[in-house]
Coordinates of N, CA, C and O in Angstrom, one line a residue:
M734 N -1.8 13.0 -1.7 CA -1.9 12.1 -2.7 C -1.5 11.2 -1.8 O -0.8 10.5 -1.5
P735 N -2.3 10.0 -2.6 CA -2.7 8.3 -1.5 C -1.2 7.7 -3.2 O -0.6 8.4 -3.5
R736 N -0.3 7.0 -1.3 CA 0.2 5.8 -2.1 C -0.1 5.1 -3.5 O -1.1 5.3 -3.2
K737 N 0.7 4.8 -3.6 CA 0.8 3.7 -4.7 C 1.0 2.6 -4.4 O 2.2 2.3 -3.9
V738 N 1.1 1.1 -5.2 CA 1.8 -0.3 -4.7 C 1.9 -0.7 -6.4 O 1.8 -0.3 -7.6
V739 N 3.4 -0.8 -6.0 CA 4.6 -0.2 -6.8 C 4.4 -3.1 -7.8 O 4.7 -2.9 -6.6
E740 N 3.2 -3.0 -8.4 CA 3.5 -4.6 -8.1 C 4.4 -5.3 -8.7 O 4.5 -5.8 -8.2
D741 N 5.2 -5.1 -9.2 CA 6.4 -5.7 -9.7 C 7.3 -6.1 -8.4 O 7.9 -6.6 -9.1
T742 N 6.4 -4.6 -7.7 CA 7.9 -5.7 -6.8 C 7.1 -6.2 -5.1 O 7.6 -6.3 -4.2
C743 N 6.0 -5.4 -4.9 CA 5.3 -6.0 -4.1 C 5.5 -7.8 -4.2 O 4.8 -8.6 -5.4
I744 N 5.3 -7.6 -2.6 CA 5.8 -9.7 -2.7 C 3.8 -10.6 -2.0 O 4.4 -11.3 -1.7
G745 N 3.5 -9.0 -1.3 CA 1.8 -10.0 -1.5 C 1.9 -9.9 0.3 O 0.6 -11.1 0.9
C746 N 2.5 -9.3 0.6 CA 2.7 -10.1 3.3 C 1.6 -10.4 3.6 O 1.9 -10.0 4.7
G747 N 2.0 -8.8 3.5 CA 0.3 -8.0 4.1 C 0.4 -7.2 5.8 O -0.5 -7.0 6.2
A748 N 2.0 -7.0 5.8 CA 2.6 -5.8 6.5 C 1.9 -4.7 6.5 O 0.9 -3.8 7.4
C749 N 1.7 -4.4 4.8 CA 0.5 -2.7 4.6 C -0.7 -3.2 5.4 O -1.1 -1.7 5.7
A750 N -1.7 -3.6 5.0 CA -2.6 -3.6 5.4 C -3.3 -3.8 7.1 O -3.8 -3.2 7.5
A751 N -2.0 -4.7 7.2 CA -2.2 -4.3 8.5 C -1.9 -3.7 9.4 O -2.6 -2.8 10.7
E752 N -1.0 -2.6 9.6 CA -1.0 -1.2 9.2 C -2.0 0.3 9.3 O -1.9 1.1 9.7
C753 N -2.4 0.2 8.1 CA -3.4 1.4 7.4 C -4.6 1.5 9.0 O -5.3 0.4 8.9
P754 N -4.6 2.5 9.1 CA -5.2 2.6 10.5 C -6.8 3.3 9.4 O -7.3 3.5 10.4
V755 N -6.9 3.0 8.3 CA -8.0 3.6 7.7 C -8.7 1.9 6.9 O -9.7 2.1 5.7
S756 N -8.1 1.1 6.8 CA -8.4 0.1 6.2 C -8.1 0.1 4.7 O -9.4 -0.3 4.0
A757 N -7.9 0.8 4.1 CA -7.6 0.9 2.8 C -7.0 0.4 1.5 O -6.9 0.6 0.6
I758 N -6.1 -0.5 2.5 CA -5.5 -1.9 1.4 C -6.3 -2.9 1.8 O -6.3 -3.9 2.7
T759 N -6.0 -3.4 0.6 CA -6.5 -5.1 0.2 C -5.8 -5.7 -0.4 O -4.7 -5.4 -1.0
V760 N -5.1 -7.4 0.0 CA -4.0 -8.2 -0.1 C -4.9 -9.7 -1.1 O -5.7 -9.7 -0.6
E761 N -3.9 -9.4 -2.2 CA -5.3 -10.8 -3.7 C -3.2 -11.2 -3.1 O -2.9 -12.2 -2.4
E762 N -3.3 -11.4 -5.4 CA -1.3 -11.7 -5.2 C -0.4 -10.5 -4.9 O 0.4 -11.1 -3.5
V763 N -1.7 -8.8 -4.9 CA 0.2 -7.9 -4.7 C -0.4 -7.1 -3.6 O -2.0 -7.2 -3.7
S764 N -1.0 -6.0 -2.9 CA -1.7 -4.9 -2.5 C -1.9 -3.8 -3.3 O -0.8 -4.1 -4.6
N765 N -3.1 -3.8 -2.6 CA -4.3 -3.3 -4.5 C -4.4 -1.6 -2.5 O -5.7 -1.7 -1.6
I766 N -3.8 -0.4 -2.7 CA -4.8 1.1 -1.5 C -5.8 1.8 -3.1 O -6.0 2.2 -3.8
D767 N -6.8 2.2 -1.7 CA -8.0 2.4 -2.2 C -7.6 4.4 -2.8 O -8.2 4.2 -1.1
A768 N -7.6 4.5 -3.4 CA -7.7 5.9 -3.3 C -8.4 6.5 -2.8 O -8.1 7.6 -2.1
D769 N -9.2 5.9 -2.9 CA -10.9 6.9 -2.3 C -10.4 7.1 -0.9 O -10.8 7.7 -0.3
T770 N -10.1 6.0 -0.3 CA -10.1 5.5 1.4 C -8.6 6.6 2.1 O -8.7 6.5 3.3
C771 N -7.5 6.2 1.0 CA -6.3 6.3 1.4 C -6.0 7.3 2.2 O -7.1 8.3 1.5
I772 N -5.9 7.6 3.2 CA -5.8 8.9 4.0 C -3.8 9.7 4.0 O -3.8 10.8 4.5
D773 N -3.2 9.3 2.7 CA -2.1 9.2 2.9 C -0.3 10.2 4.3 O -0.1 10.3 4.3
C774 N -1.3 8.5 4.8 CA -0.4 9.0 6.6 C 1.3 8.5 6.3 O 1.8 9.1 7.0
G775 N 1.2 7.1 5.3 CA 2.4 6.5 5.0 C 3.1 5.4 5.8 O 3.7 5.1 5.6
A776 N 2.2 5.2 7.1 CA 2.1 3.6 7.8 C 2.2 2.8 6.3 O 3.6 1.9 7.2
C777 N 2.0 2.4 5.5 CA 1.6 1.4 5.1 C 3.9 1.3 4.2 O 4.3 0.3 4.7
Q778 N 4.1 2.5 4.1 CA 5.0 1.9 3.0 C 6.6 2.4 3.8 O 7.1 1.9 4.1
G779 N 6.0 3.1 4.9 CA 7.1 2.2 6.2 C 7.8 0.9 6.7 O 8.2 0.6 7.7
V780 N 6.2 0.3 6.8 CA 6.6 -1.4 6.7 C 6.6 -1.9 5.7 O 6.5 -3.7 6.4
C781 N 6.7 -1.6 4.8 CA 7.4 -2.6 3.4 C 8.2 -3.0 3.4 O 9.0 -2.3 3.2
P782 N 8.3 -4.3 3.3 CA 9.6 -4.4 3.3 C 10.4 -5.1 2.6 O 11.7 -5.1 2.5
V783 N 9.9 -4.5 1.3 CA 10.2 -4.9 -0.6 C 10.7 -3.2 -1.0 O 10.8 -2.9 -2.3
D784 N 10.1 -1.9 -0.3 CA 9.7 -1.2 -0.5 C 9.1 -0.9 -1.6 O 8.6 -0.3 -3.0
A785 N 8.0 -1.6 -1.8 CA 6.9 -1.1 -3.2 C 5.8 -0.2 -3.0 O 5.2 -0.4 -3.7
I786 N 6.2 0.5 -2.0 CA 4.6 1.5 -2.0 C 6.0 3.1 -2.0 O 6.7 3.1 -1.2
I787 N 5.4 3.6 -3.0 CA 5.6 5.1 -3.4 C 4.3 6.4 -3.3 O 3.7 5.7 -3.0
A788 N 5.0 7.2 -3.1 CA 3.9 8.1 -3.1 C 4.1 8.7 -4.7 O 5.0 8.2 -5.2
E789 N 2.6 8.8 -4.6 CA 2.5 9.9 -6.2 C 3.6 11.0 -6.7 O 2.9 11.6 -5.6

């Protein structure tokens, strides 16, 4: 299952997008993970400073 961003927690820092090996994450005000592109590797979750990325 692709990872999910908890929008109320996300601070939009972009650390997750920089770490994503398949460029599945875009950042506007908060991060957004494209479920069709995400390979569920967990790299983004490991670098989030506020634990805003969860496994569904």
